[in-house]
Amino acid sequence: MQSICLLNAFVIRCNETLNNVLSQVFAVFREEIVNINGIQWHYIINNIGELFTLLVLTELLISKCSIQTKWNAFVKAFKSQSSSGKSLDINEDRLNSVNGAIDSITARVMSDDIVQSSLNNLLTLRKKDVPGKVCGTVMAEFTQYIKQALINLEKIIQDKPNSDNMYKCIKINALFVLNCHLFSNNDKKLFKGLSEINAKAHSVYIIGNAIWFPEQFLHRYVPSLSTNSNKLSQTMLKARQAYMNTKKVSLAKDILNLQNICTHWVLTTEDLFSCNNKLSACDMSNHAKTLLDGLEIASNLSHSVLSFINLHLSLGVPLTKTLLMSIFEFIDTLKALRNVVSRNYTQIINSITMIVQHLTFQAASSILDVKKTIIDDKRYANKRLDELTCIVIAEQAIRGAATLERNIATNVALSFIPDTTYLEDSYIKLGMLLEREQILLKFINSIDRYCNCSWMIWHQNIIPLYFQQNFSTQLNALKLKYFLMVIDDCMVLLEETDKCFGKSQSKGFMSNIQNIITEHVLNNMSQSIETNLRLHIHSHLQLDIINPLTFDMIKKSLLLINNFKVNTVYMRVVPAVEHYLSKTYYNLTTVVLSDWKTYGEMRQMAQFKFNLQPIQDDLPTQTLEQGLDVLEIMRNIHIFVSKYQYNLNNQIFIEKSSNNKHLNSINIRHIANSIRTHGTGIMNTTVNFTYQFLKNKFFTFSQFMYDEQIKSRLIKDLRHFRENITGHGNTYPYKNADRFNKGIKVLGLADDGQSYLDLFRDLVTQIGNAMGYVRMIRSGGRHCCADATAFLSSLEPKKIKSLCEENTFAAKTIETAENLDENIEGLISNFILGTEYFKLLVEVFAPVFRNPKNVHLKNFFIIVPPLTLNFVEHMILSKDKMSKKNKVGAGFTDDGFAMGVAYILKLLDQDSNFESLHWFDSIWNHIKDERRMIEDQKNKGSVQLQQALALSEKKLKTLEEEYKLLYYSLTSARIFFR
């Protein structure tokens, strides 16, 4: 009720002031006391327009809300209560006063005729005692002002369509209506000019979701001129639709343009206002221009957003998500401007103070010059005394503090000086100085008004869409703080209204925003981080090739920002993400306890990668992945090395074939679990079993090498290589190896179709698999010891036995402590030193292999090239079977061969002999020659030949890849035996 009474008082005050000002205008023209020739009336007419516009907007806003309906319901209830004779606890006099006040408010404010009532009052005033001649003169001034204003508006609306200029369109329409009613001036030409302006300023945003439409206003108050209202409405509707369509097309371009302008202004502002020194005249000019530019940018941005979004709402046209994202860009830019002003607030205020003082000095100097011209006129005492009085008033008013009242007094005083008195355009310059002074004084308030986004309360349904953006990108994360400033604006307005009306809407709004941020930002961020950690931990399963330059990694921006300030509430990112990860890992581990280790690794990776510390779940752990036991493999090592294939890089054994749907695999983790079960002593036993197995295999190996046909073939190949070494470029010819591979098949085939060379390759592979198993045993032992020693404070712990003896514990306790010390020492020695099993297995067999009795083994290195060729053929065939239905003999890895060759070469001390063959250089030369032959034939021949060549090229590429893999594996395996 207090607000309604204040609104009523405001309307009364506006009407009284308007009547007063117009009474004075009429009096000036009627009494002929003042010489009115050459007087500048535009400032006074402009303020009359301002006053009348306030009444126009008040009526519009009252009509846009539900206050009238609720007021009428209240009045009806009150009248009914008072007329029924029920006690209202007030005496009759007060009741009559209340009824009178209610009737007054209803008539003046709640009857939707504020403007019409004001016009009627002014018309009564004009008819009362204003002669026709005076009316004509005043009307001519009003008409002239409107004509000039239309010309000026046409230019600025086209060039600078911002909030201030659009407000001027309301004012000129209001003045036109006032002119028509006061003086019955139905100038159709003037109305046509106004309609053209209205077509460009077709809708003006006021506040909230209220828009002022010029054709509705004119149709209501000057119906005689807007006779064809339907046609006008259609024209204006088309203008609005055209505006929206044009804006949609150019929105992306407008954003870039405005962002560039805004960025340039921000950098300029930061540069100019970085220091707080005294300013020169040139500096003041730069500062003033920068501040005015900032106001214009903010006003332009505000108008673009508000007119666009409210027009869509008013016309019922839906906004697409893309357009809304563009609007959010505008809002972010608007808040960035306000942020810069806040950051440089003190320096800007100091600059404004200095600039205003300088502008006041300039205006006072200009006024002084006018004063001198009047005084210099000898007849001023008789004819120009009024002018001098006005100048003195203006001079005295401007020399004080630059308040709004002094500015108005100065402008009014200057208006009453004839234009002929001023030198050239000094009056226009004076007006601009005074206007600029007031704009700069209101700079902070104006920026706040333009950048205030509390209007978002009327469009709350678009807020969640902003938070649905991807904030894992750095730019969006940094912009988030600007939108939180928008929420602050909304909260400030809601808190003010809550305080005024005793409501609690701000709490509901705040709760809603917190839920939106939690759901769309914090939860999405948490899910993205969890997905990133999961992919990282399981990256060894990734089949697709990932480009690290394009892979969408989670940025740490939100984690670094951490605190979201939403009004007075802080929402922290890091604790929210930590809570999410802790809860998720706990829940998932309770479902499948065997995954405890995976989630433990993800927990550790979260700390390492994002500096997050999820809570440990403290659930009981279990291991269900022991796989084949070491004891079982040890007892059946001869079966194991023949049934499993070794992968050197990943240190894993994979079963060749199985009757089940799955293939068994053995890796370091399985070995470590077995060693943890049986103890580290099993490692030495396993190596002893491997030694016995190798001894048997080397016997077979020796027999093969002793075979006369094999031995003679090797001697022949070696002699040929040495005799023609220069002719083949110091490389073992590829054709010789191919010939050996094919020639050995003539000696006979086994029952399964394998040649002697296939069997020998298989023998070498089994030896290599055994060595790979020994390597895995050592790695598993180190892995197990590393896990066990993790519980020790250091790798040099104090002796527990000595500590027990110092404290005189019982003999049994001391004996137990001694056993514990021995166990710890064993762990540490196994972890730090380890056992070089490869070295032992080389040292135990090397003397026998290098014995002169085994001279038949000295030519082993010459059989390696045919062996590698045979191995590559075998691997290509195995990999081809992977994609076929019958997968017998299929495989994708068999690095046991490379390990076996490397081991045997070391035992026989033939590494240098093998290197002298330059075998792989020969392979690369052969492939190069074959590729050259294919390229030569590509340019000639039939289609069938081209197809055959394409097939040959594909086979050659596969062959090259397999040789490369073998070369890398063999080179890696030989490192173990250096």
Coordinates of N, CA and C in Angstrom, one line a residue, residues 701-863:
F701 N 68.5 -79.6 -30.2 CA 69.1 -78.6 -31.0 C 70.4 -79.0 -31.6
S702 N 71.2 -79.7 -30.7 CA 72.6 -80.1 -31.2 C 72.4 -81.2 -32.2
Q703 N 71.5 -82.1 -32.0 CA 71.2 -83.2 -33.0 C 70.9 -82.6 -34.4
F704 N 70.0 -81.6 -34.4 CA 69.6 -81.0 -35.7 C 70.8 -80.4 -36.4
M705 N 71.6 -79.7 -35.6 CA 72.8 -79.0 -36.2 C 73.8 -80.0 -36.6
Y706 N 73.8 -81.2 -36.1 CA 74.8 -82.2 -36.4 C 74.4 -83.0 -37.7
D707 N 73.2 -82.9 -38.0 CA 72.7 -83.6 -39.2 C 73.6 -83.2 -40.4
E708 N 74.0 -84.3 -41.2 CA 75.0 -84.0 -42.3 C 74.4 -83.1 -43.4
Q709 N 73.2 -83.4 -43.7 CA 72.6 -82.6 -44.8 C 72.5 -81.1 -44.4
I710 N 72.1 -80.9 -43.1 CA 72.0 -79.5 -42.6 C 73.4 -78.9 -42.5
K711 N 74.3 -79.6 -41.9 CA 75.7 -79.1 -41.7 C 76.3 -78.8 -43.1
S712 N 76.2 -79.7 -44.0 CA 76.8 -79.5 -45.3 C 76.2 -78.3 -46.0
R713 N 74.9 -78.1 -45.9 CA 74.2 -77.0 -46.5 C 74.7 -75.7 -45.9
L714 N 74.9 -75.7 -44.6 CA 75.3 -74.5 -43.9 C 76.7 -74.1 -44.3
I715 N 77.6 -75.1 -44.4 CA 79.0 -74.9 -44.8 C 79.1 -74.3 -46.2
K716 N 78.2 -74.9 -47.1 CA 78.2 -74.4 -48.5 C 77.7 -73.0 -48.6
D717 N 76.6 -72.6 -47.8 CA 76.1 -71.3 -47.8 C 77.2 -70.3 -47.3
L718 N 77.9 -70.7 -46.2 CA 78.9 -69.8 -45.6 C 80.0 -69.6 -46.5
R719 N 80.5 -70.7 -47.3 CA 81.6 -70.5 -48.2 C 81.2 -69.6 -49.3
H720 N 79.9 -69.8 -49.9 CA 79.4 -68.9 -50.9 C 79.4 -67.5 -50.5
F721 N 78.9 -67.2 -49.2 CA 78.8 -65.9 -48.7 C 80.2 -65.2 -48.6
R722 N 81.2 -66.0 -48.1 CA 82.5 -65.4 -48.0 C 83.2 -65.1 -49.3
E723 N 83.0 -66.0 -50.3 CA 83.6 -65.9 -51.6 C 83.0 -64.7 -52.4
N724 N 81.7 -64.5 -52.2 CA 81.0 -63.4 -53.0 C 80.6 -62.2 -52.1
I725 N 81.4 -62.0 -51.0 CA 81.0 -61.0 -50.1 C 81.0 -59.6 -50.7
T726 N 81.9 -59.3 -51.5 CA 82.0 -58.0 -52.2 C 80.9 -57.8 -53.2
G727 N 80.6 -58.9 -53.9 CA 79.6 -58.8 -55.0 C 78.2 -58.6 -54.5
H728 N 77.9 -59.0 -53.2 CA 76.6 -58.8 -52.6 C 76.6 -57.6 -51.7
G729 N 77.6 -56.8 -51.7 CA 77.6 -55.6 -50.9 C 77.7 -55.9 -49.4
N730 N 78.5 -56.9 -49.1 CA 78.7 -57.3 -47.7 C 77.5 -57.8 -46.9
T731 N 76.5 -58.2 -47.7 CA 75.2 -58.7 -47.1 C 75.0 -60.1 -47.5
Y732 N 74.3 -60.9 -46.6 CA 73.9 -62.2 -46.9 C 72.7 -62.2 -47.9
P733 N 72.9 -62.8 -49.1 CA 71.8 -62.6 -50.1 C 70.5 -63.2 -49.6
Y734 N 69.4 -62.5 -49.9 CA 68.1 -62.9 -49.6 C 67.7 -64.2 -50.3
K735 N 68.2 -64.3 -51.6 CA 67.9 -65.5 -52.4 C 68.4 -66.7 -51.8
N736 N 69.6 -66.7 -51.2 CA 70.2 -67.8 -50.5 C 69.3 -68.3 -49.4
A737 N 68.8 -67.4 -48.6 CA 68.0 -67.8 -47.5 C 66.7 -68.4 -48.0
D738 N 66.1 -67.8 -49.1 CA 64.9 -68.3 -49.7 C 65.1 -69.7 -50.3
R739 N 66.3 -69.9 -50.9 CA 66.6 -71.2 -51.5 C 66.8 -72.3 -50.4
F740 N 67.4 -71.9 -49.3 CA 67.6 -72.8 -48.2 C 66.2 -73.2 -47.6
N741 N 65.3 -72.2 -47.5 CA 64.0 -72.5 -46.9 C 63.2 -73.4 -47.8
K742 N 63.3 -73.3 -49.1 CA 62.6 -74.1 -50.0 C 63.3 -75.5 -50.2
G743 N 64.6 -75.4 -50.2 CA 65.4 -76.7 -50.4 C 65.2 -77.7 -49.3
I744 N 65.0 -77.2 -48.0 CA 64.9 -78.1 -46.9 C 63.6 -78.9 -46.9
K745 N 62.6 -78.4 -47.6 CA 61.4 -79.1 -47.7 C 61.5 -80.4 -48.5
V746 N 62.5 -80.4 -49.4 CA 62.8 -81.6 -50.2 C 63.2 -82.8 -49.3
L747 N 63.8 -82.5 -48.2 CA 64.3 -83.5 -47.3 C 63.2 -84.3 -46.6
G748 N 62.0 -83.8 -46.7 CA 60.8 -84.5 -46.2 C 60.0 -83.6 -45.3
L749 N 58.8 -84.1 -45.0 CA 57.8 -83.3 -44.1 C 57.3 -84.2 -43.0
A750 N 57.0 -83.6 -41.9 CA 56.5 -84.3 -40.8 C 55.0 -84.7 -41.1
D751 N 54.4 -85.4 -40.1 CA 53.0 -85.8 -40.3 C 52.0 -84.6 -40.4
D752 N 52.3 -83.5 -39.7 CA 51.4 -82.4 -39.7 C 51.8 -81.4 -40.9
G753 N 52.7 -81.8 -41.8 CA 53.0 -81.0 -42.9 C 54.1 -80.0 -42.7
Q754 N 54.8 -80.1 -41.6 CA 55.9 -79.1 -41.3 C 57.2 -79.7 -41.8
S755 N 58.0 -78.8 -42.3 CA 59.4 -79.1 -42.7 C 60.3 -79.2 -41.5
Y756 N 61.6 -79.7 -41.8 CA 62.6 -79.7 -40.7 C 62.9 -78.3 -40.2
L757 N 62.8 -77.4 -41.1 CA 63.1 -76.0 -40.6 C 62.0 -75.4 -39.8
D758 N 60.7 -75.8 -40.1 CA 59.6 -75.4 -39.2 C 59.8 -76.0 -37.8
L759 N 60.2 -77.3 -37.8 CA 60.4 -77.9 -36.5 C 61.5 -77.3 -35.7
F760 N 62.6 -76.9 -36.4 CA 63.7 -76.3 -35.7 C 63.3 -74.9 -35.2
R761 N 62.5 -74.2 -36.1 CA 62.0 -72.8 -35.6 C 61.2 -73.0 -34.4
D762 N 60.3 -74.0 -34.3 CA 59.5 -74.3 -33.2 C 60.3 -74.6 -32.0
L763 N 61.4 -75.3 -32.1 CA 62.3 -75.6 -31.0 C 63.0 -74.3 -30.5
V764 N 63.4 -73.5 -31.4 CA 64.0 -72.2 -31.0 C 63.0 -71.3 -30.2
T765 N 61.7 -71.4 -30.7 CA 60.7 -70.6 -30.1 C 60.4 -71.1 -28.7
Q766 N 60.4 -72.4 -28.5 CA 60.2 -73.0 -27.2 C 61.3 -72.6 -26.2
I767 N 62.5 -72.6 -26.7 CA 63.6 -72.2 -25.9 C 63.5 -70.7 -25.5
G768 N 63.1 -69.9 -26.4 CA 62.8 -68.5 -26.2 C 61.7 -68.3 -25.2
N769 N 60.6 -69.1 -25.4 CA 59.4 -69.0 -24.4 C 59.9 -69.3 -23.0
A770 N 60.8 -70.3 -22.9 CA 61.3 -70.6 -21.5 C 62.0 -69.4 -20.9
M771 N 62.8 -68.8 -21.8 CA 63.6 -67.6 -21.3 C 62.6 -66.5 -21.0
G772 N 61.6 -66.3 -21.8 CA 60.5 -65.3 -21.5 C 59.8 -65.6 -20.2
Y773 N 59.6 -66.9 -19.9 CA 59.0 -67.2 -18.6 C 59.9 -66.9 -17.4
V774 N 61.2 -67.1 -17.6 CA 62.1 -66.8 -16.6 C 62.1 -65.3 -16.3
R775 N 62.1 -64.5 -17.4 CA 62.0 -63.1 -17.3 C 60.8 -62.6 -16.5
M776 N 59.6 -63.3 -16.8 CA 58.4 -63.0 -16.2 C 58.4 -63.3 -14.7
I777 N 59.1 -64.5 -14.4 CA 59.2 -64.9 -13.0 C 60.0 -63.8 -12.2
R778 N 61.1 -63.3 -12.8 CA 61.9 -62.3 -12.1 C 61.0 -61.0 -11.9
S779 N 60.3 -60.6 -13.0 CA 59.5 -59.3 -12.9 C 58.4 -59.5 -11.9
G780 N 57.7 -60.7 -11.8 CA 56.7 -61.0 -10.9 C 57.2 -60.9 -9.5
G781 N 58.4 -61.5 -9.3 CA 59.1 -61.4 -8.0 C 59.3 -60.0 -7.5
R782 N 59.9 -59.2 -8.4 CA 60.1 -57.8 -8.1 C 58.8 -57.0 -7.8
H783 N 57.8 -57.4 -8.5 CA 56.4 -56.8 -8.3 C 55.9 -57.1 -6.9
C784 N 56.0 -58.4 -6.6 CA 55.5 -58.9 -5.3 C 56.3 -58.2 -4.1
C785 N 57.7 -58.2 -4.3 CA 58.5 -57.6 -3.3 C 58.2 -56.1 -3.1
A786 N 58.0 -55.4 -4.3 CA 57.7 -54.0 -4.2 C 56.4 -53.7 -3.4
D787 N 55.4 -54.6 -3.7 CA 54.1 -54.4 -2.9 C 54.3 -54.7 -1.4
A788 N 55.2 -55.7 -1.1 CA 55.4 -56.0 0.3 C 56.3 -55.0 1.0
T789 N 57.3 -54.4 0.3 CA 58.1 -53.4 0.9 C 57.5 -52.1 1.1
A790 N 56.3 -51.9 0.5 CA 55.6 -50.6 0.6 C 55.2 -50.3 2.0
F791 N 55.1 -51.4 2.8 CA 54.7 -51.2 4.2 C 55.9 -50.9 5.1
L792 N 57.1 -50.9 4.6 CA 58.3 -50.6 5.4 C 58.5 -49.1 5.3
S793 N 58.9 -48.5 6.4 CA 59.1 -47.0 6.5 C 60.3 -46.6 5.6
S794 N 61.3 -47.5 5.5 CA 62.5 -47.3 4.7 C 63.1 -48.6 4.3
L795 N 64.0 -48.6 3.4 CA 64.7 -49.9 2.9 C 65.9 -50.2 3.8
E796 N 66.1 -49.4 4.8 CA 67.2 -49.7 5.8 C 66.6 -49.6 7.2
P797 N 65.6 -50.5 7.5 CA 65.0 -50.5 8.8 C 65.9 -50.9 10.0
K798 N 65.5 -50.5 11.2 CA 66.2 -50.9 12.4 C 65.9 -52.4 12.6
K799 N 66.9 -53.0 13.3 CA 66.8 -54.4 13.6 C 65.8 -54.6 14.8
I800 N 64.8 -55.3 14.6 CA 63.8 -55.5 15.6 C 64.3 -56.3 16.8
K801 N 65.2 -57.3 16.4 CA 65.8 -58.2 17.4 C 66.6 -57.3 18.4
S802 N 67.4 -56.4 18.0 CA 68.2 -55.6 18.9 C 67.3 -54.7 19.8
L803 N 66.2 -54.2 19.2 CA 65.2 -53.4 20.0 C 64.6 -54.2 21.1
C804 N 64.3 -55.5 20.8 CA 63.7 -56.4 21.7 C 64.7 -56.7 22.9
E805 N 65.9 -56.9 22.4 CA 67.0 -57.2 23.5 C 67.2 -56.0 24.4
E806 N 67.2 -54.8 23.8 CA 67.3 -53.6 24.7 C 66.2 -53.5 25.7
N807 N 65.0 -53.9 25.3 CA 63.9 -53.8 26.2 C 63.6 -55.1 27.0
T808 N 64.6 -56.0 27.0 CA 64.6 -57.3 27.8 C 63.3 -58.0 27.6
F809 N 62.9 -58.2 26.3 CA 61.7 -59.0 26.1 C 62.1 -60.5 26.3
A810 N 61.0 -61.3 26.3 CA 61.2 -62.8 26.5 C 62.0 -63.4 25.4
A811 N 62.6 -64.6 25.6 CA 63.4 -65.3 24.6 C 62.6 -65.6 23.3
K812 N 61.3 -66.0 23.6 CA 60.5 -66.4 22.4 C 60.2 -65.1 21.5
T813 N 60.0 -64.0 22.2 CA 59.8 -62.8 21.4 C 61.0 -62.4 20.6
I814 N 62.2 -62.5 21.2 CA 63.4 -62.2 20.5 C 63.6 -63.1 19.3
E815 N 63.3 -64.4 19.5 CA 63.4 -65.4 18.4 C 62.5 -65.0 17.3
T816 N 61.3 -64.6 17.6 CA 60.3 -64.2 16.6 C 60.8 -63.0 15.9
A817 N 61.3 -62.0 16.6 CA 61.9 -60.8 16.0 C 63.0 -61.1 15.0
E818 N 63.8 -62.1 15.4 CA 64.9 -62.5 14.5 C 64.4 -63.1 13.2
N819 N 63.3 -63.9 13.3 CA 62.7 -64.4 12.1 C 62.2 -63.3 11.2
L820 N 61.5 -62.3 11.9 CA 61.0 -61.2 11.1 C 62.1 -60.4 10.5
D821 N 63.2 -60.2 11.1 CA 64.3 -59.5 10.5 C 64.8 -60.2 9.3
E822 N 64.9 -61.5 9.4 CA 65.4 -62.3 8.2 C 64.4 -62.2 7.0
N823 N 63.1 -62.2 7.4 CA 62.1 -62.1 6.3 C 62.2 -60.7 5.6
I824 N 62.4 -59.7 6.4 CA 62.5 -58.3 5.9 C 63.8 -58.2 5.1
E825 N 64.9 -58.8 5.5 CA 66.1 -58.7 4.8 C 66.0 -59.4 3.4
G826 N 65.3 -60.6 3.5 CA 65.1 -61.3 2.2 C 64.2 -60.5 1.2
L827 N 63.2 -59.8 1.8 CA 62.4 -59.0 0.9 C 63.2 -57.9 0.3
I828 N 64.0 -57.2 1.1 CA 64.8 -56.0 0.7 C 65.8 -56.5 -0.3
S829 N 66.5 -57.6 -0.1 CA 67.6 -58.1 -1.0 C 66.9 -58.5 -2.3
N830 N 65.8 -59.1 -2.3 CA 65.1 -59.5 -3.5 C 64.6 -58.3 -4.3
F831 N 64.2 -57.3 -3.6 CA 63.7 -56.1 -4.2 C 64.8 -55.2 -4.8
I832 N 65.9 -55.0 -4.0 CA 67.0 -54.1 -4.4 C 67.9 -54.8 -5.4
L833 N 68.4 -56.0 -5.0 CA 69.4 -56.7 -5.8 C 68.7 -57.5 -6.9
G834 N 67.8 -58.4 -6.5 CA 67.2 -59.3 -7.5 C 68.2 -60.3 -7.9
T835 N 67.8 -61.3 -8.7 CA 68.7 -62.3 -9.2 C 68.8 -62.2 -10.7
E836 N 70.0 -62.1 -11.3 CA 70.1 -62.1 -12.7 C 70.0 -63.5 -13.3
Y837 N 68.8 -64.0 -13.5 CA 68.6 -65.3 -13.9 C 69.1 -65.5 -15.3
F838 N 69.0 -64.5 -16.2 CA 69.5 -64.6 -17.6 C 71.0 -64.9 -17.6
K839 N 71.7 -64.1 -16.7 CA 73.1 -64.2 -16.6 C 73.5 -65.6 -16.2
L840 N 72.8 -66.2 -15.2 CA 73.1 -67.5 -14.7 C 72.9 -68.6 -15.8
L841 N 71.8 -68.4 -16.5 CA 71.5 -69.4 -17.6 C 72.4 -69.3 -18.7
V842 N 73.0 -68.1 -18.9 CA 74.1 -68.0 -20.0 C 75.4 -68.7 -19.5
E843 N 75.7 -68.3 -18.2 CA 77.0 -68.8 -17.7 C 77.0 -70.4 -17.6
V844 N 75.8 -71.0 -17.3 CA 75.8 -72.4 -17.1 C 75.9 -73.2 -18.4
F845 N 75.4 -72.6 -19.5 CA 75.4 -73.3 -20.8 C 76.5 -72.9 -21.7
A846 N 77.0 -71.7 -21.6 CA 78.0 -71.2 -22.5 C 79.3 -72.0 -22.6
P847 N 79.9 -72.5 -21.5 CA 81.1 -73.3 -21.6 C 80.9 -74.6 -22.5
V848 N 79.7 -75.2 -22.3 CA 79.4 -76.4 -23.1 C 79.2 -76.1 -24.5
F849 N 78.5 -75.0 -24.8 CA 78.2 -74.7 -26.2 C 79.5 -74.3 -27.0
R850 N 80.4 -73.6 -26.2 CA 81.6 -73.1 -26.9 C 82.8 -74.1 -26.8
N851 N 82.5 -75.3 -26.3 CA 83.5 -76.4 -26.2 C 83.9 -76.8 -27.6
P852 N 85.2 -77.1 -27.9 CA 85.6 -77.6 -29.2 C 84.9 -78.9 -29.7
K853 N 84.3 -79.6 -28.7 CA 83.6 -80.9 -29.0 C 82.3 -80.5 -29.8
N854 N 81.8 -79.4 -29.6 CA 80.5 -78.9 -30.2 C 80.8 -78.0 -31.4
V855 N 81.9 -78.3 -32.2 CA 82.2 -77.5 -33.3 C 81.2 -77.4 -34.3
H856 N 80.3 -78.4 -34.4 CA 79.2 -78.4 -35.4 C 78.2 -77.2 -35.1
L857 N 78.2 -76.6 -33.9 CA 77.3 -75.5 -33.6 C 77.8 -74.2 -34.1
K858 N 79.1 -74.1 -34.6 CA 79.7 -72.8 -34.9 C 79.0 -72.1 -36.1
N859 N 78.3 -72.9 -36.9 CA 77.7 -72.3 -38.1 C 76.2 -72.0 -37.8
F860 N 75.8 -71.9 -36.6 CA 74.4 -71.6 -36.3 C 74.0 -70.2 -36.9
F861 N 74.9 -69.3 -36.8 CA 74.5 -67.9 -37.3 C 74.1 -67.9 -38.7
I862 N 74.6 -68.8 -39.5 CA 74.3 -68.8 -41.0 C 72.9 -69.4 -41.2
I863 N 72.3 -70.1 -40.2 CA 70.9 -70.6 -40.4 C 69.9 -69.6 -39.9

